[in-house]
């Protein structure tokens, strides 16, 4: 039995004898530091707690450890600030209060279902209905802002609502990594493992950030195995499918693929309108159908951008004291679109070069390396789509290229943007960066 488990056994044993208040005041704030031949060392966070425990509970503590260890031991106290989370906080001893970890704003009920996310939604429903039994793990992937985190938290919330005693742990993959690194430094592996392996539901968001982190991946592999052997539900999100995550260990990727993989694509027009309706309800705001359509048509990227645009619009209207009419909204949207047009080709090229870390001379020059072709094609597309430049003009700007070359590149990338998430993501990010240049 490791120290943590022993300590929890201990807490469970004495709980009825000391009562919940004392347990909370003294024992929960203490950790079992070490067990030697004949000494058990307890770490308390203050001298006050130490003295109180010695006075009140010395005999009980000794007797309980004797029972658990099957031998007489001495109890030794050290007073030292406790760095790692104490058991109650990490939720081992008491079921975690769900409110503290999951954002309850996100539910299955307020997730808008459309053709681009209905498969993921159905899977989420199945997992929420029978955690650990239907699809394990559930792996949800898709570009930014399409609703992955929403759906994942909705699963967690639905399970927590149905099973009050379940421990549901949501973490970003960065949090998992940081906790792991901290456990390495403080050697508090018991607590770390317990936090992640002692749950009924583990939700890990944006797992692509595990890329290249071998230690974390190794640890997660074991976490994964232990959880799935106990039929604990695992839900993972990523911006791409497991095998496309660079530097992801094969055995981990194949574990991910062993359950159900579903993707969410960028929402179509009707879904965007429905999402907007939801956002209106959430914000207690009314927009007539024509206004909703107008906004939905102006944001083709994802739900997050859509929400951003919606909030931007209602705020602008509020500060101007204007009514949300079609004309007023059109004006606001028009301004936004106008402003991208005001960028100079030079600004565009320079930002694309920064984004892809390529030299402007190379980009404009004749080299045909892969790393240059993608940004070049994206620029062609952007200059044509957003700045409305002719293919001839674009060819001229890009170092005197022939207009047919431009046409070819532009059309090729247009298709790629629709089918390739990574490229789509790049393009959206660049567009966002460019729009900050003007606002
Ligand atoms: P991701 O994790 O995929 O980047 P999020 O889950 O954070 O995206 O979603 C971004 C925002 O869009 C959130 O506010 C979320 O509630 C909202 N959203 C995304 N998809 C939907 C949907 N289908 N229905 C309602 N809201 C959605
Ligand atoms: Mg997310």
mmCIF file of C-alpha atoms in Angstrom, residues 10 48 97 231 332 398 401:
data_model
loop_
_atom_site.group_PDB
_atom_site.id
_atom_site.type_symbol
_atom_site.label_atom_id
_atom_site.label_comp_id
_atom_site.label_asym_id
_atom_site.label_seq_id
_atom_site.Cartn_x
_atom_site.Cartn_y
_atom_site.Cartn_z
ATOM 1 C CA UNK A 10 -6.506 5.770 8.035
ATOM 2 C CA UNK A 48 -1.095 24.612 16.113
ATOM 3 C CA UNK A 97 -18.073 19.180 -5.767
ATOM 4 C CA UNK A 231 -14.195 1.079 -16.811
ATOM 5 C CA UNK A 332 -21.294 47.447 -38.358
ATOM 6 C CA UNK A 398 4.344 38.127 -55.973
ATOM 7 C CA UNK A 401 4.283 35.391 -61.569
#
